[in-house]
CSV table of C-alpha atoms in Angstrom, one decimal:
chain,number,residue,atom,x,y,z
A,1,UNK,CA,0.1,0.1,-0.1
A,2,UNK,CA,1.5,3.1,-0.4
A,3,UNK,CA,1.3,6.9,0.7
A,4,UNK,CA,-1.3,8.1,-0.4
A,5,UNK,CA,-4.0,4.7,0.1
A,6,UNK,CA,-2.2,4.8,3.6
A,7,UNK,CA,-3.9,8.4,3.6
A,8,UNK,CA,-7.2,7.8,2.6
A,9,UNK,CA,-7.7,5.0,4.9
A,10,UNK,CA,-11.1,6.5,7.1
A,11,UNK,CA,-11.3,3.7,9.2
A,12,UNK,CA,-8.6,0.8,10.7
A,13,UNK,CA,-10.0,-2.1,12.1
A,14,UNK,CA,-7.3,-5.0,13.4
A,15,UNK,CA,-8.3,-8.5,15.5
A,16,UNK,CA,-11.3,-6.5,16.5
A,17,UNK,CA,-12.7,-8.8,19.4
A,18,UNK,CA,-16.5,-8.3,21.5
A,19,UNK,CA,-18.0,-10.3,24.0
A,20,UNK,CA,-20.4,-10.0,26.5
A,21,UNK,CA,-19.9,-11.6,30.0
A,22,UNK,CA,-23.9,-13.1,30.9
A,23,UNK,CA,-25.1,-15.8,34.1
A,24,UNK,CA,-24.6,-18.6,31.1
A,25,UNK,CA,-20.9,-17.6,30.6
A,26,UNK,CA,-19.2,-15.7,27.6
A,27,UNK,CA,-20.9,-14.8,24.1
A,28,UNK,CA,-18.4,-13.8,21.6
A,29,UNK,CA,-20.4,-11.2,19.5
A,30,UNK,CA,-17.3,-10.4,17.3
A,31,UNK,CA,-14.3,-13.0,17.2
A,32,UNK,CA,-11.0,-11.6,16.0
A,33,UNK,CA,-12.1,-9.4,12.8
A,34,UNK,CA,-10.2,-7.2,11.1
A,35,UNK,CA,-11.1,-4.2,8.1
A,36,UNK,CA,-10.5,-0.8,6.8
A,37,UNK,CA,-12.8,1.7,5.1
A,38,UNK,CA,-11.8,4.1,3.0
A,39,UNK,CA,-12.8,8.1,2.3
A,40,UNK,CA,-16.2,8.1,-0.1
A,41,UNK,CA,-15.9,4.5,-0.1
A,42,UNK,CA,-19.9,2.4,0.7
A,43,UNK,CA,-19.4,-0.6,2.5
A,44,UNK,CA,-22.3,-3.2,3.1
A,45,UNK,CA,-22.2,-5.7,6.0
A,46,UNK,CA,-24.0,-8.2,5.6
A,47,UNK,CA,-25.1,-11.3,7.6
A,48,UNK,CA,-28.3,-13.6,8.8
A,49,UNK,CA,-29.3,-11.3,12.6
A,50,UNK,CA,-26.7,-12.7,15.1
A,51,UNK,CA,-23.8,-12.7,12.7
A,52,UNK,CA,-22.7,-10.0,14.9
A,53,UNK,CA,-23.0,-6.7,12.7
A,54,UNK,CA,-24.7,-4.4,15.3
A,55,UNK,CA,-22.2,-5.7,17.9
A,56,UNK,CA,-19.4,-4.5,15.8
A,57,UNK,CA,-19.8,-1.3,15.4
A,58,UNK,CA,-21.7,-0.1,18.3
A,59,UNK,CA,-17.6,-1.7,19.8
A,60,UNK,CA,-16.1,0.5,17.5
A,61,UNK,CA,-18.4,4.1,19.1
A,62,UNK,CA,-17.7,3.3,22.1
A,63,UNK,CA,-21.7,1.9,22.8
A,64,UNK,CA,-21.4,-1.6,24.2
A,65,UNK,CA,-24.0,-3.2,27.1
A,66,UNK,CA,-22.0,-2.6,30.4
A,67,UNK,CA,-21.8,-6.6,29.9
A,68,UNK,CA,-19.7,-5.8,26.8
A,69,UNK,CA,-15.8,-5.9,26.6
A,70,UNK,CA,-14.1,-5.1,23.1
A,71,UNK,CA,-10.2,-6.2,22.6
A,72,UNK,CA,-8.9,-5.2,19.2
A,73,UNK,CA,-7.5,-2.0,18.0
A,74,UNK,CA,-9.8,0.6,15.7
A,75,UNK,CA,-7.7,4.0,14.8
A,76,UNK,CA,-9.3,6.9,13.0
A,77,UNK,CA,-7.6,8.9,10.7
A,78,UNK,CA,-4.2,6.5,12.3
A,79,UNK,CA,-5.5,7.6,16.2
A,80,UNK,CA,-6.8,4.8,18.4
A,81,UNK,CA,-10.2,5.5,19.4
A,82,UNK,CA,-11.1,2.0,20.8
A,83,UNK,CA,-11.8,2.1,24.4
A,84,UNK,CA,-11.2,5.8,24.6
A,85,UNK,CA,-14.0,7.0,25.8
A,86,UNK,CA,-12.8,10.9,25.8
A,87,UNK,CA,-11.8,11.2,22.1
A,88,UNK,CA,-14.6,9.1,21.1
A,89,UNK,CA,-17.3,11.8,22.9
A,90,UNK,CA,-15.9,14.4,20.9
A,91,UNK,CA,-16.1,12.7,17.6
A,92,UNK,CA,-19.1,10.3,17.9
A,93,UNK,CA,-21.8,12.1,16.5
A,94,UNK,CA,-19.5,14.9,15.4
A,95,UNK,CA,-16.8,13.2,12.4
A,96,UNK,CA,-18.6,9.4,13.0
A,97,UNK,CA,-21.9,8.9,13.6
A,98,UNK,CA,-24.5,6.5,13.3
A,99,UNK,CA,-28.5,5.3,12.5
A,100,UNK,CA,-29.9,3.1,14.4
A,101,UNK,CA,-32.5,0.4,13.6
A,102,UNK,CA,-35.6,1.9,15.5
A,103,UNK,CA,-36.4,5.2,15.3
A,104,UNK,CA,-38.8,5.5,17.7
A,105,UNK,CA,-37.0,4.1,20.1
A,106,UNK,CA,-33.7,6.0,18.9
A,107,UNK,CA,-35.5,9.5,19.1
A,108,UNK,CA,-36.5,10.8,22.7
A,109,UNK,CA,-39.8,10.7,22.9
A,110,UNK,CA,-41.1,14.0,25.3
A,111,UNK,CA,-38.2,15.9,23.2
A,112,UNK,CA,-39.1,18.2,20.5
A,113,UNK,CA,-37.2,17.1,17.0
A,114,UNK,CA,-36.1,20.8,17.1
A,115,UNK,CA,-33.5,20.5,20.6
A,116,UNK,CA,-32.7,17.5,19.7
A,117,UNK,CA,-31.3,18.5,15.8
A,118,UNK,CA,-29.8,21.8,17.6
A,119,UNK,CA,-28.3,19.7,20.8
A,120,UNK,CA,-25.8,17.9,18.9
A,121,UNK,CA,-24.9,21.4,16.8
A,122,UNK,CA,-24.5,23.1,20.0
A,123,UNK,CA,-22.2,20.4,21.9
A,124,UNK,CA,-20.3,19.5,18.7
A,125,UNK,CA,-19.9,23.3,17.6
A,126,UNK,CA,-20.1,25.4,19.6
A,127,UNK,CA,-23.0,27.4,18.2
A,128,UNK,CA,-26.1,29.1,19.3
A,129,UNK,CA,-29.6,27.7,19.5
A,130,UNK,CA,-30.9,30.1,16.8
A,131,UNK,CA,-27.6,29.6,14.5
A,132,UNK,CA,-28.4,25.9,15.6
A,133,UNK,CA,-32.0,25.5,14.0
A,134,UNK,CA,-31.5,26.9,10.8
A,135,UNK,CA,-29.3,24.1,10.2
A,136,UNK,CA,-32.1,21.4,11.6
A,137,UNK,CA,-34.3,23.1,9.5
A,138,UNK,CA,-31.7,22.8,6.0
A,139,UNK,CA,-31.3,19.9,6.9
A,140,UNK,CA,-34.9,18.9,7.2
A,141,UNK,CA,-35.4,19.8,4.0
A,142,UNK,CA,-32.4,17.8,2.6
A,143,UNK,CA,-33.8,14.9,4.1
A,144,UNK,CA,-37.4,16.0,2.0
A,145,UNK,CA,-39.3,16.3,5.4
A,146,UNK,CA,-42.3,18.9,3.9
A,147,UNK,CA,-42.5,22.0,5.7
A,148,UNK,CA,-39.4,21.6,7.7
A,149,UNK,CA,-40.1,25.2,9.2
A,150,UNK,CA,-42.4,24.0,11.7
A,151,UNK,CA,-42.3,20.3,11.7
A,152,UNK,CA,-39.4,21.4,13.6
A,153,UNK,CA,-41.1,21.9,16.5
A,154,UNK,CA,-43.1,18.5,16.6
A,155,UNK,CA,-42.6,15.5,18.5
A,156,UNK,CA,-42.2,12.4,17.3
A,157,UNK,CA,-45.0,10.9,17.3
A,158,UNK,CA,-46.0,13.0,15.1
A,159,UNK,CA,-44.3,11.9,12.6
A,160,UNK,CA,-44.8,8.7,10.5
A,161,UNK,CA,-42.3,5.9,10.7
A,162,UNK,CA,-40.9,6.9,7.4
A,163,UNK,CA,-40.3,10.3,8.4
A,164,UNK,CA,-39.0,9.4,11.6
A,165,UNK,CA,-36.3,8.1,9.8
A,166,UNK,CA,-35.6,10.8,7.8
A,167,UNK,CA,-35.4,12.6,11.2
A,168,UNK,CA,-32.7,10.1,12.8
A,169,UNK,CA,-30.5,10.5,9.2
A,170,UNK,CA,-31.2,14.5,9.6
A,171,UNK,CA,-29.8,13.9,13.4
A,172,UNK,CA,-26.9,11.9,12.3
A,173,UNK,CA,-25.7,14.2,9.1
A,174,UNK,CA,-26.2,17.4,10.6
A,175,UNK,CA,-22.4,17.5,11.6
A,176,UNK,CA,-21.7,16.5,8.3
A,177,UNK,CA,-19.5,13.5,9.5
A,178,UNK,CA,-17.0,11.6,7.5
A,179,UNK,CA,-18.2,8.5,8.2
A,180,UNK,CA,-22.3,7.2,8.6
A,181,UNK,CA,-22.8,4.1,9.9
A,182,UNK,CA,-26.7,2.6,8.7
A,183,UNK,CA,-27.9,-0.1,10.7
A,184,UNK,CA,-30.7,-1.6,9.1
A,185,UNK,CA,-31.9,1.7,8.2
A,186,UNK,CA,-34.8,0.5,6.1
A,187,UNK,CA,-35.8,-2.1,8.1
A,188,UNK,CA,-40.3,-2.3,8.9
A,189,UNK,CA,-40.5,0.3,6.1
A,190,UNK,CA,-42.7,-0.1,2.9
A,191,UNK,CA,-40.7,-0.8,-0.2
A,192,UNK,CA,-41.5,2.9,-1.9
A,193,UNK,CA,-40.4,4.7,1.0
A,194,UNK,CA,-37.3,2.1,1.9
A,195,UNK,CA,-36.5,3.3,-2.3
A,196,UNK,CA,-36.9,7.0,-1.0
A,197,UNK,CA,-34.4,6.7,2.0
A,198,UNK,CA,-31.6,4.9,0.1
A,199,UNK,CA,-31.6,8.1,-1.9
A,200,UNK,CA,-30.9,10.8,0.4
A,201,UNK,CA,-28.2,8.8,1.8
A,202,UNK,CA,-26.4,8.0,-1.1
A,203,UNK,CA,-27.4,11.4,-2.4
A,204,UNK,CA,-26.1,13.2,0.4
A,205,UNK,CA,-23.1,10.4,0.8
A,206,UNK,CA,-21.8,11.9,-2.7
A,207,UNK,CA,-23.1,16.1,-2.1
A,208,UNK,CA,-20.9,15.5,1.8
A,209,UNK,CA,-18.1,13.2,-0.1
A,210,UNK,CA,-18.3,11.3,3.2
A,211,UNK,CA,-18.2,7.1,3.5
A,212,UNK,CA,-20.9,5.1,4.1
A,213,UNK,CA,-21.3,1.8,6.0
A,214,UNK,CA,-24.8,0.3,5.5
A,215,UNK,CA,-25.6,-2.5,8.1
A,216,UNK,CA,-28.0,-4.7,6.7
A,217,UNK,CA,-29.5,-8.6,5.6
A,218,UNK,CA,-30.5,-7.5,2.4
A,219,UNK,CA,-28.3,-8.6,-0.3
A,220,UNK,CA,-31.0,-5.8,-2.7
A,221,UNK,CA,-30.0,-3.0,-0.6
A,222,UNK,CA,-26.1,-4.0,-0.9
A,223,UNK,CA,-26.5,-4.3,-4.6
A,224,UNK,CA,-28.3,-0.4,-5.0
A,225,UNK,CA,-25.6,1.1,-3.1
A,226,UNK,CA,-22.5,-0.9,-2.2
A,227,UNK,CA,-19.3,-0.8,-3.8
A,228,UNK,CA,-17.6,-3.6,-1.6
A,229,UNK,CA,-19.1,-5.9,1.0
A,230,UNK,CA,-18.3,-7.7,4.4
A,231,UNK,CA,-20.0,-11.0,4.6
A,232,UNK,CA,-20.7,-12.4,8.2
A,233,UNK,CA,-21.6,-15.5,9.9
A,234,UNK,CA,-20.6,-16.2,13.5
A,235,UNK,CA,-19.1,-13.2,14.4
A,236,UNK,CA,-16.3,-12.8,12.0
A,237,UNK,CA,-16.0,-12.4,8.3
A,238,UNK,CA,-15.8,-14.8,6.2
A,239,UNK,CA,-16.2,-12.7,2.4
A,240,UNK,CA,-14.7,-9.6,1.5
A,241,UNK,CA,-14.7,-8.2,-2.2
A,242,UNK,CA,-16.6,-5.8,-4.6
A,243,UNK,CA,-20.6,-5.7,-5.2
A,244,UNK,CA,-19.8,-7.4,-8.7
A,245,UNK,CA,-17.4,-10.0,-7.5
A,246,UNK,CA,-19.8,-11.2,-4.2
A,247,UNK,CA,-22.4,-11.7,-6.2
A,248,UNK,CA,-21.7,-12.8,-9.4
A,249,UNK,CA,-18.5,-15.0,-8.0
A,250,UNK,CA,-19.2,-15.6,-4.9
A,251,UNK,CA,-16.5,-17.8,-3.0
A,252,UNK,CA,-18.0,-18.7,0.2
A,253,UNK,CA,-21.2,-21.4,0.9
A,254,UNK,CA,-22.8,-19.1,3.2
A,255,UNK,CA,-22.3,-16.2,0.5
A,256,UNK,CA,-24.2,-18.3,-2.6
A,257,UNK,CA,-26.8,-19.8,-0.3
A,258,UNK,CA,-27.5,-16.0,0.6
A,259,UNK,CA,-28.0,-14.8,-3.3
A,260,UNK,CA,-29.1,-18.1,-4.5
A,261,UNK,CA,-32.4,-17.7,-1.7
A,262,UNK,CA,-33.1,-14.5,-3.3
A,263,UNK,CA,-35.6,-13.8,-5.9
A,264,UNK,CA,-35.1,-13.1,-8.8
A,265,UNK,CA,-36.9,-11.3,-11.6
A,266,UNK,CA,-35.6,-12.9,-14.6
A,267,UNK,CA,-36.8,-16.0,-13.4
A,268,UNK,CA,-40.1,-18.1,-14.5
A,269,UNK,CA,-39.1,-21.3,-13.8
A,270,UNK,CA,-41.4,-21.9,-10.6
A,271,UNK,CA,-39.1,-23.4,-8.7
A,272,UNK,CA,-39.4,-23.5,-4.9
A,273,UNK,CA,-36.8,-20.5,-3.1
A,274,UNK,CA,-33.8,-21.9,-2.1
A,275,UNK,CA,-33.2,-22.2,1.5
A,276,UNK,CA,-30.2,-22.8,3.9
A,277,UNK,CA,-30.8,-25.3,6.4
A,278,UNK,CA,-30.4,-25.3,9.6
A,279,UNK,CA,-30.1,-22.1,12.4
A,280,UNK,CA,-27.6,-19.3,12.7
A,281,UNK,CA,-25.3,-20.6,15.4
A,282,UNK,CA,-25.2,-20.1,19.0
A,283,UNK,CA,-21.9,-17.3,19.9
A,284,UNK,CA,-22.2,-18.6,23.2
A,285,UNK,CA,-21.4,-22.0,22.5
A,286,UNK,CA,-20.0,-21.9,18.5
A,287,UNK,CA,-18.7,-24.7,17.0
A,288,UNK,CA,-15.7,-26.3,17.1
A,289,UNK,CA,-13.6,-25.8,13.7
A,290,UNK,CA,-16.1,-23.4,10.9
A,291,UNK,CA,-19.4,-21.7,12.7
A,292,UNK,CA,-21.1,-22.2,9.3
A,293,UNK,CA,-20.1,-26.4,8.8
A,294,UNK,CA,-22.9,-27.8,10.5
A,295,UNK,CA,-25.3,-26.0,7.9
A,296,UNK,CA,-22.9,-25.7,4.7
A,297,UNK,CA,-23.1,-28.9,1.9
A,298,UNK,CA,-19.8,-29.3,0.5
A,299,UNK,CA,-18.7,-29.2,4.7
A,300,UNK,CA,-15.4,-31.5,4.5
A,301,UNK,CA,-13.6,-33.6,7.4
A,302,UNK,CA,-10.8,-30.6,7.8
A,303,UNK,CA,-13.7,-28.6,8.5
A,304,UNK,CA,-15.2,-29.7,12.0
A,305,UNK,CA,-11.6,-29.1,13.0
A,306,UNK,CA,-10.3,-26.0,13.0
A,307,UNK,CA,-11.7,-22.8,11.9
A,308,UNK,CA,-10.3,-21.5,8.7
A,309,UNK,CA,-8.6,-18.1,8.1
A,310,UNK,CA,-9.4,-15.1,6.6
A,311,UNK,CA,-7.2,-15.0,3.6
A,312,UNK,CA,-6.7,-13.3,0.3
A,313,UNK,CA,-7.0,-15.2,-2.9
A,314,UNK,CA,-7.3,-12.7,-5.6
A,315,UNK,CA,-6.3,-8.7,-6.5
A,316,UNK,CA,-8.2,-7.6,-3.1
A,317,UNK,CA,-10.9,-10.5,-2.6
A,318,UNK,CA,-10.9,-12.7,0.8
A,319,UNK,CA,-12.7,-15.1,2.5
A,320,UNK,CA,-12.8,-18.1,5.2
A,321,UNK,CA,-13.1,-21.4,3.7
A,322,UNK,CA,-11.1,-24.6,2.9
A,323,UNK,CA,-12.7,-25.3,-0.7
A,324,UNK,CA,-10.9,-25.4,-3.6
A,325,UNK,CA,-13.0,-24.8,-6.2
A,326,UNK,CA,-15.6,-22.6,-5.4
A,327,UNK,CA,-17.0,-22.7,-9.1
A,328,UNK,CA,-19.8,-25.1,-7.6
A,329,UNK,CA,-20.9,-21.9,-5.5
A,330,UNK,CA,-21.1,-20.0,-9.1
A,331,UNK,CA,-23.2,-23.1,-11.1
A,332,UNK,CA,-25.6,-23.3,-8.1
A,333,UNK,CA,-26.8,-19.9,-8.1
A,334,UNK,CA,-26.8,-20.0,-11.8
A,335,UNK,CA,-29.4,-23.2,-11.6
A,336,UNK,CA,-30.8,-21.7,-9.1
A,337,UNK,CA,-30.6,-23.7,-6.6
């Protein structure tokens, strides 16, 4: 990596491990995970519920529950921020911002939208309330809230689900962050509103020149907005590559299974959709070896005893799998199996 590429790295995560202490024992939510995000990049983080996607970024932002512990290294523009409380308080909500899944629980129901939006600017920018209010109204306009000048003084319950999600986007972007982390931002929204929300995020990304992490289980969302993809399973990254590489030449059986289980508009064969057998692993009691081995149709003896490392096998492509010939995965996708 040359100096210019190194200077372009916004977030550098190395060997991040997150565990939660419970009465039943420790839960390994994130296991020795490493990745980088470059300025202006959109990274899709994909996986089933319980794969560790959300806890990964809660660890990075220092928002874990009291029983959570994060170890490893997270550098923002070359500066260590993991477990650095004072530094995180300065940049969280300012340089690094997050849209949470549930807009109704993320917004304070007893506080007007105007006060919730202006507080962020007053704390991080030190500007007056009136200046912050003008910025808040402008940002609500940017996320297409009708009559923003009057609606800004309303309470969250006076907005629809889609409008509340737009307010959350406005709140996360009001300081024009370097990195926006969007955790399932279109969950529980109808298809039309989903498309509008994704368009808003994409347009603002270009306008503000920021990096975006899209955390989702929906591969359709990833195909629409992301340039690069990281697939997670059992708290680990199991495959990384560009959107085209992941969608057209998946190299891990789990990724191939996710793709095969997606309905296709160009398929009129009336075949039943492919399903990945079994259930996601219990993070408190992960299988010995590859976490996906109990569900994998390509499983080998080695998979049951050893954890496959995430290795580079092509230019900027990585996978954690012992399977040598992954062309079978591509053929299965093409057959719709």
